[in-house]
PDB file of C-alpha atoms in Angstrom:
ATOM      1  CA  UNK A   1     -29.751   4.233  13.040  1.00 63.00           C
ATOM      2  CA  UNK A   2     -27.993   7.217  12.985  1.00 79.00           C
ATOM      3  CA  UNK A   3     -26.482   9.417   9.981  1.00 78.00           C
ATOM      4  CA  UNK A   4     -22.824   9.538  11.917  1.00 77.00           C
ATOM      5  CA  UNK A   5     -22.908   5.425  12.230  1.00 81.00           C
ATOM      6  CA  UNK A   6     -24.395   4.504   8.998  1.00 81.00           C
ATOM      7  CA  UNK A   7     -21.458   6.856   7.447  1.00 80.00           C
ATOM      8  CA  UNK A   8     -19.101   4.851   9.943  1.00 79.00           C
ATOM      9  CA  UNK A   9     -19.961   1.714   8.424  1.00 85.00           C
ATOM     10  CA  UNK A  10     -19.612   3.131   5.091  1.00 83.00           C
ATOM     11  CA  UNK A  11     -15.762   4.033   5.683  1.00 76.00           C
ATOM     12  CA  UNK A  12     -15.055   0.228   7.362  1.00 79.00           C
ATOM     13  CA  UNK A  13     -16.532  -0.969   4.175  1.00 83.00           C
ATOM     14  CA  UNK A  14     -14.719   1.232   1.915  1.00 78.00           C
ATOM     15  CA  UNK A  15     -11.421   0.203   4.096  1.00 76.00           C
ATOM     16  CA  UNK A  16     -12.286  -3.358   3.943  1.00 82.00           C
ATOM     17  CA  UNK A  17     -12.443  -3.091  -0.068  1.00 82.00           C
ATOM     18  CA  UNK A  18      -9.327  -1.124  -0.371  1.00 77.00           C
ATOM     19  CA  UNK A  19      -7.143  -2.981   1.897  1.00 77.00           C
ATOM     20  CA  UNK A  20      -8.689  -6.109   0.588  1.00 82.00           C
ATOM     21  CA  UNK A  21      -7.662  -5.176  -2.916  1.00 80.00           C
ATOM     22  CA  UNK A  22      -4.479  -3.584  -2.148  1.00 76.00           C
ATOM     23  CA  UNK A  23      -2.920  -5.970   0.094  1.00 76.00           C
ATOM     24  CA  UNK A  24      -3.930  -9.256  -1.432  1.00 78.00           C
ATOM     25  CA  UNK A  25      -2.367  -7.493  -4.804  1.00 73.00           C
ATOM     26  CA  UNK A  26       0.683  -6.878  -2.583  1.00 71.00           C
ATOM     27  CA  UNK A  27       1.163 -10.002  -0.897  1.00 77.00           C
ATOM     28  CA  UNK A  28       0.149 -12.627  -3.620  1.00 80.00           C
ATOM     29  CA  UNK A  29       4.084 -12.752  -4.435  1.00 77.00           C
ATOM     30  CA  UNK A  30       4.142 -16.188  -3.331  1.00 81.00           C
ATOM     31  CA  UNK A  31       1.390 -17.586  -5.026  1.00 85.00           C
ATOM     32  CA  UNK A  32       3.313 -16.036  -8.420  1.00 83.00           C
ATOM     33  CA  UNK A  33       6.975 -16.949  -7.476  1.00 86.00           C
ATOM     34  CA  UNK A  34       7.045 -20.132  -9.251  1.00 90.00           C
ATOM     35  CA  UNK A  35       5.473 -18.868 -12.819  1.00 89.00           C
ATOM     36  CA  UNK A  36       7.804 -15.646 -12.569  1.00 84.00           C
ATOM     37  CA  UNK A  37      10.808 -18.030 -12.048  1.00 89.00           C
ATOM     38  CA  UNK A  38       9.815 -20.031 -15.266  1.00 91.00           C
ATOM     39  CA  UNK A  39       8.291 -16.794 -16.824  1.00 87.00           C
ATOM     40  CA  UNK A  40      11.601 -15.000 -16.452  1.00 86.00           C
ATOM     41  CA  UNK A  41      14.260 -17.272 -15.694  1.00 89.00           C
ATOM     42  CA  UNK A  42      15.485 -15.295 -12.829  1.00 89.00           C
ATOM     43  CA  UNK A  43      17.254 -16.620  -9.830  1.00 92.00           C
ATOM     44  CA  UNK A  44      15.462 -16.659  -6.555  1.00 92.00           C
ATOM     45  CA  UNK A  45      17.931 -14.634  -5.139  1.00 92.00           C
ATOM     46  CA  UNK A  46      16.634 -11.688  -7.933  1.00 91.00           C
ATOM     47  CA  UNK A  47      13.063 -11.938  -7.647  1.00 89.00           C
ATOM     48  CA  UNK A  48      13.169 -12.192  -4.067  1.00 89.00           C
ATOM     49  CA  UNK A  49      14.961  -8.431  -4.485  1.00 91.00           C
ATOM     50  CA  UNK A  50      11.969  -7.399  -5.713  1.00 89.00           C
ATOM     51  CA  UNK A  51       9.916  -8.166  -2.768  1.00 88.00           C
ATOM     52  CA  UNK A  52      12.403  -6.811  -0.525  1.00 90.00           C
ATOM     53  CA  UNK A  53      12.256  -3.522  -2.579  1.00 92.00           C
ATOM     54  CA  UNK A  54       8.520  -2.935  -1.713  1.00 90.00           C
ATOM     55  CA  UNK A  55       8.547  -4.028   1.591  1.00 89.00           C
ATOM     56  CA  UNK A  56      12.049  -1.100   2.193  1.00 93.00           C
ATOM     57  CA  UNK A  57       9.964   1.300   0.242  1.00 93.00           C
ATOM     58  CA  UNK A  58       6.644   0.612   2.247  1.00 89.00           C
ATOM     59  CA  UNK A  59       8.957   1.684   6.026  1.00 89.00           C
ATOM     60  CA  UNK A  60      10.590   4.297   4.207  1.00 92.00           C
ATOM     61  CA  UNK A  61       7.801   5.964   2.723  1.00 91.00           C
ATOM     62  CA  UNK A  62       6.181   6.562   6.380  1.00 88.00           C
ATOM     63  CA  UNK A  63       8.086   9.634   7.550  1.00 89.00           C
ATOM     64  CA  UNK A  64       6.597  11.631   4.612  1.00 90.00           C
ATOM     65  CA  UNK A  65       3.142   9.899   4.613  1.00 90.00           C
ATOM     66  CA  UNK A  66       2.979  10.935   8.176  1.00 87.00           C
ATOM     67  CA  UNK A  67       3.693  14.445   7.252  1.00 89.00           C
ATOM     68  CA  UNK A  68       1.072  14.106   4.317  1.00 90.00           C
ATOM     69  CA  UNK A  69      -1.560  13.062   6.888  1.00 86.00           C
ATOM     70  CA  UNK A  70      -0.869  15.801   9.032  1.00 87.00           C
ATOM     71  CA  UNK A  71      -1.816  18.266   6.383  1.00 91.00           C
ATOM     72  CA  UNK A  72      -4.173  16.290   3.896  1.00 90.00           C
ATOM     73  CA  UNK A  73      -7.512  14.611   4.648  1.00 87.00           C
ATOM     74  CA  UNK A  74      -6.205  10.476   4.922  1.00 84.00           C
ATOM     75  CA  UNK A  75      -8.749   9.301   2.420  1.00 81.00           C
ATOM     76  CA  UNK A  76      -7.364  11.491  -0.431  1.00 89.00           C
ATOM     77  CA  UNK A  77      -3.917  10.477   0.823  1.00 89.00           C
ATOM     78  CA  UNK A  78      -4.962   7.137   0.769  1.00 85.00           C
ATOM     79  CA  UNK A  79      -6.670   7.027  -2.509  1.00 86.00           C
ATOM     80  CA  UNK A  80      -4.269   8.644  -4.052  1.00 91.00           C
ATOM     81  CA  UNK A  81      -2.174   5.828  -2.704  1.00 90.00           C
ATOM     82  CA  UNK A  82      -4.524   3.194  -4.389  1.00 86.00           C
ATOM     83  CA  UNK A  83      -3.810   4.971  -7.911  1.00 92.00           C
ATOM     84  CA  UNK A  84       0.024   4.575  -7.066  1.00 93.00           C
ATOM     85  CA  UNK A  85      -0.668   1.198  -6.730  1.00 90.00           C
ATOM     86  CA  UNK A  86      -2.496   0.370  -9.484  1.00 90.00           C
ATOM     87  CA  UNK A  87       0.091   2.662 -11.575  1.00 94.00           C
ATOM     88  CA  UNK A  88       2.459   0.365  -9.946  1.00 93.00           C
ATOM     89  CA  UNK A  89       1.282  -2.574 -11.116  1.00 90.00           C
ATOM     90  CA  UNK A  90       0.930  -1.467 -14.635  1.00 94.00           C
ATOM     91  CA  UNK A  91       4.527  -0.604 -14.804  1.00 93.00           C
ATOM     92  CA  UNK A  92       5.790  -3.697 -13.582  1.00 90.00           C
ATOM     93  CA  UNK A  93       3.375  -5.405 -16.414  1.00 90.00           C
ATOM     94  CA  UNK A  94       5.157  -3.181 -18.806  1.00 92.00           C
ATOM     95  CA  UNK A  95       8.612  -4.108 -17.939  1.00 88.00           C
ATOM     96  CA  UNK A  96      10.585  -6.774 -20.082  1.00 83.00           C
ATOM     97  CA  UNK A  97      13.670  -7.100 -18.023  1.00 84.00           C
ATOM     98  CA  UNK A  98      15.054  -6.920 -14.679  1.00 89.00           C
ATOM     99  CA  UNK A  99      16.670  -3.351 -15.004  1.00 88.00           C
ATOM    100  CA  UNK A 100      13.505  -1.757 -14.202  1.00 91.00           C
ATOM    101  CA  UNK A 101      11.705  -3.894 -12.239  1.00 91.00           C
ATOM    102  CA  UNK A 102      12.976  -3.240  -8.719  1.00 93.00           C
ATOM    103  CA  UNK A 103      11.917   0.408  -9.312  1.00 93.00           C
ATOM    104  CA  UNK A 104       8.171  -0.803 -10.152  1.00 93.00           C
ATOM    105  CA  UNK A 105       8.028  -3.073  -6.975  1.00 92.00           C
ATOM    106  CA  UNK A 106       9.598   0.031  -5.187  1.00 94.00           C
ATOM    107  CA  UNK A 107       6.688   2.253  -6.283  1.00 95.00           C
ATOM    108  CA  UNK A 108       4.296  -0.079  -5.258  1.00 92.00           C
ATOM    109  CA  UNK A 109       5.903  -0.215  -1.598  1.00 91.00           C
ATOM    110  CA  UNK A 110       5.186   3.664  -1.546  1.00 92.00           C
ATOM    111  CA  UNK A 111       1.662   3.276  -2.778  1.00 91.00           C
ATOM    112  CA  UNK A 112       0.592   0.413  -0.309  1.00 88.00           C
ATOM    113  CA  UNK A 113       2.420   2.441   2.789  1.00 88.00           C
ATOM    114  CA  UNK A 114      -0.107   5.576   1.375  1.00 88.00           C
ATOM    115  CA  UNK A 115      -2.975   3.431   0.631  1.00 85.00           C
ATOM    116  CA  UNK A 116      -3.043   1.756   3.623  1.00 78.00           C
ATOM    117  CA  UNK A 117      -4.412   2.447   7.422  1.00 64.00           C
ATOM    118  CA  UNK A 118      -0.754   1.639   8.322  1.00 61.00           C
ATOM    119  CA  UNK A 119       1.053   5.057   8.563  1.00 56.00           C
ATOM    120  CA  UNK A 120      -2.969   6.601   8.781  1.00 58.00           C
ATOM    121  CA  UNK A 121      -3.170   4.759  12.225  1.00 56.00           C
ATOM    122  CA  UNK A 122       0.648   4.980  13.470  1.00 54.00           C
ATOM    123  CA  UNK A 123      -0.697   9.070  12.831  1.00 53.00           C
ATOM    124  CA  UNK A 124      -3.629   8.502  14.801  1.00 53.00           C
ATOM    125  CA  UNK A 125      -2.359   6.823  17.491  1.00 52.00           C
ATOM    126  CA  UNK A 126      -0.120   9.690  17.934  1.00 52.00           C
ATOM    127  CA  UNK A 127      -2.325  12.463  18.143  1.00 52.00           C
ATOM    128  CA  UNK A 128      -4.684  10.376  20.756  1.00 49.00           C
ATOM    129  CA  UNK A 129      -1.796   9.964  23.218  1.00 46.00           C
ATOM    130  CA  UNK A 130      -0.570  13.446  22.648  1.00 48.00           C
ATOM    131  CA  UNK A 131      -3.857  14.778  23.536  1.00 48.00           C
ATOM    132  CA  UNK A 132      -4.154  12.511  26.318  1.00 45.00           C
ATOM    133  CA  UNK A 133      -1.137  13.787  27.858  1.00 47.00           C
ATOM    134  CA  UNK A 134      -1.794  17.446  27.216  1.00 47.00           C
ATOM    135  CA  UNK A 135      -5.282  16.938  29.018  1.00 47.00           C
ATOM    136  CA  UNK A 136      -3.566  16.237  32.409  1.00 46.00           C
ATOM    137  CA  UNK A 137      -5.135  12.291  32.096  1.00 45.00           C
TER     138      UNK A 137
END
């Protein structure tokens, strides 16, 4: 196997593991919905606000992440996002009232957007389209 091919498969494997843990943890909310309701005694509306805050932060962080991807190597941005996700989960585990929990989930959402290939893929597709257009194809 060529060195480039082996390196490519290593990148695919690393992305798989990263996405497995980040998206798996982020999308496990419905699994824990009822236990969280019982544990904290919050309403369904309040608890749903957390997942909305996360989704909103994921989308809102896109322009900033795109800007970063134009200036910094994607793997550094994605590793930073994974660290942000871990910090957000630690923060959420230490919060005992609803007041700070949406903030923790917003940080989680920003970390998800940064750690995944969501914005990196968009930036890459934009560059491919721009280069295809500039070459006269």
